[in-house]
């Protein structure tokens, strides 16, 4: 399977479909499984780790921590909490 810089191939039901990175709001890790949430609130499981997805997404994505990779267009604002942690508000319609 090949991927372009503008999409990621993900298993969905009995097919493998391309999901455009510009349509992806957030990738996150939960229970050792990476989830993809699109701006239209669909959930997919890309079958890649966050490091691989970060390389594919490039500068259009922000790595918040070890568990979250966010589309920069989804970030509403960022605030500093107690000087140590950042709170990132994400907008997914």
Coordinates of C-alpha atoms in Angstrom, one line a residue:
X1 CA 0.0 0.0 0.0
X2 CA 1.2 3.4 -0.8
X3 CA 0.3 6.7 0.8
X4 CA 0.6 10.3 -0.3
X5 CA 1.4 13.3 1.8
X6 CA -2.2 14.3 1.5
X7 CA -4.0 11.1 2.6
X8 CA -3.7 8.1 4.8
X9 CA -5.0 4.7 3.9
X10 CA -7.1 3.2 6.7
X11 CA -9.1 0.0 7.1
X12 CA -12.8 0.6 7.2
X13 CA -15.3 -2.2 7.4
X14 CA -14.2 -4.7 4.6
X15 CA -12.2 -2.1 2.6
X16 CA -9.1 0.1 2.8
X17 CA -10.0 3.7 2.1
X18 CA -8.0 7.0 1.8
X19 CA -8.7 9.6 4.4
X20 CA -7.4 13.0 3.5
X21 CA -5.1 14.5 6.1
X22 CA -6.9 17.8 5.8
X23 CA -10.1 16.0 6.9
X24 CA -8.3 14.5 10.0
X25 CA -8.8 16.5 13.2
X26 CA -6.9 14.3 15.7
X27 CA -4.9 11.1 16.0
X28 CA -4.7 9.8 19.5
X29 CA -3.4 6.7 21.3
X30 CA -5.7 4.7 23.7
X31 CA -5.1 1.2 24.9
X32 CA -2.1 0.8 22.5
X33 CA -4.4 1.5 19.5
X34 CA -4.2 4.7 17.4
X35 CA -7.5 6.3 16.6
X36 CA -8.2 8.9 13.9
X37 CA -11.1 11.3 14.4
X38 CA -12.1 13.2 11.3
X39 CA -13.6 16.7 11.3
X40 CA -17.0 15.1 10.4
X41 CA -16.6 13.0 13.6
X42 CA -16.0 9.7 12.0
X43 CA -13.5 7.4 13.7
X44 CA -11.0 5.1 12.0
X45 CA -8.0 3.0 13.1
X46 CA -5.1 3.8 10.8
X47 CA -2.9 0.9 11.8
X48 CA 0.2 3.1 12.2
X49 CA 1.9 4.5 15.2
X50 CA 1.9 8.2 16.0
X51 CA 5.5 8.6 14.9
X52 CA 4.7 7.3 11.4
X53 CA 1.6 9.5 11.2
X54 CA 3.6 12.6 12.4
X55 CA 6.0 12.1 9.5
X56 CA 3.1 11.7 7.0
X57 CA 1.3 14.8 8.4
X58 CA 4.4 17.0 8.5
X59 CA 4.0 20.6 9.6
X60 CA 0.2 20.5 9.3
X61 CA 0.0 18.5 12.6
X62 CA 1.0 19.4 16.1
X63 CA 2.3 16.7 18.5
X64 CA 0.8 17.7 21.8
X65 CA 2.4 14.8 23.8
X66 CA 3.0 11.1 23.5
X67 CA -0.7 10.4 23.0
X68 CA -2.1 13.2 20.8
X69 CA -1.3 14.4 17.3
X70 CA -3.6 17.2 16.2
X71 CA -4.3 19.0 12.9
X72 CA -3.2 22.6 13.4
X73 CA -6.6 23.7 11.9
X74 CA -8.4 21.9 14.7
X75 CA -6.5 23.8 17.5
X76 CA -8.7 26.5 18.9
X77 CA -6.3 27.8 21.5
X78 CA -3.6 26.7 23.9
X79 CA -3.2 27.8 27.5
X80 CA -0.4 27.3 30.0
X81 CA -1.5 25.6 33.2
X82 CA 0.6 26.0 36.3
X83 CA 3.7 26.7 34.2
X84 CA 4.2 23.0 33.4
X85 CA 1.3 21.7 31.3
X86 CA -0.4 23.0 28.2
X87 CA -4.1 22.7 27.7
X88 CA -5.1 22.5 24.0
X89 CA -8.7 23.2 23.0
X90 CA -9.6 21.4 19.8
X91 CA -12.5 22.1 17.6
X92 CA -14.2 19.1 16.0
X93 CA -17.7 20.0 14.7

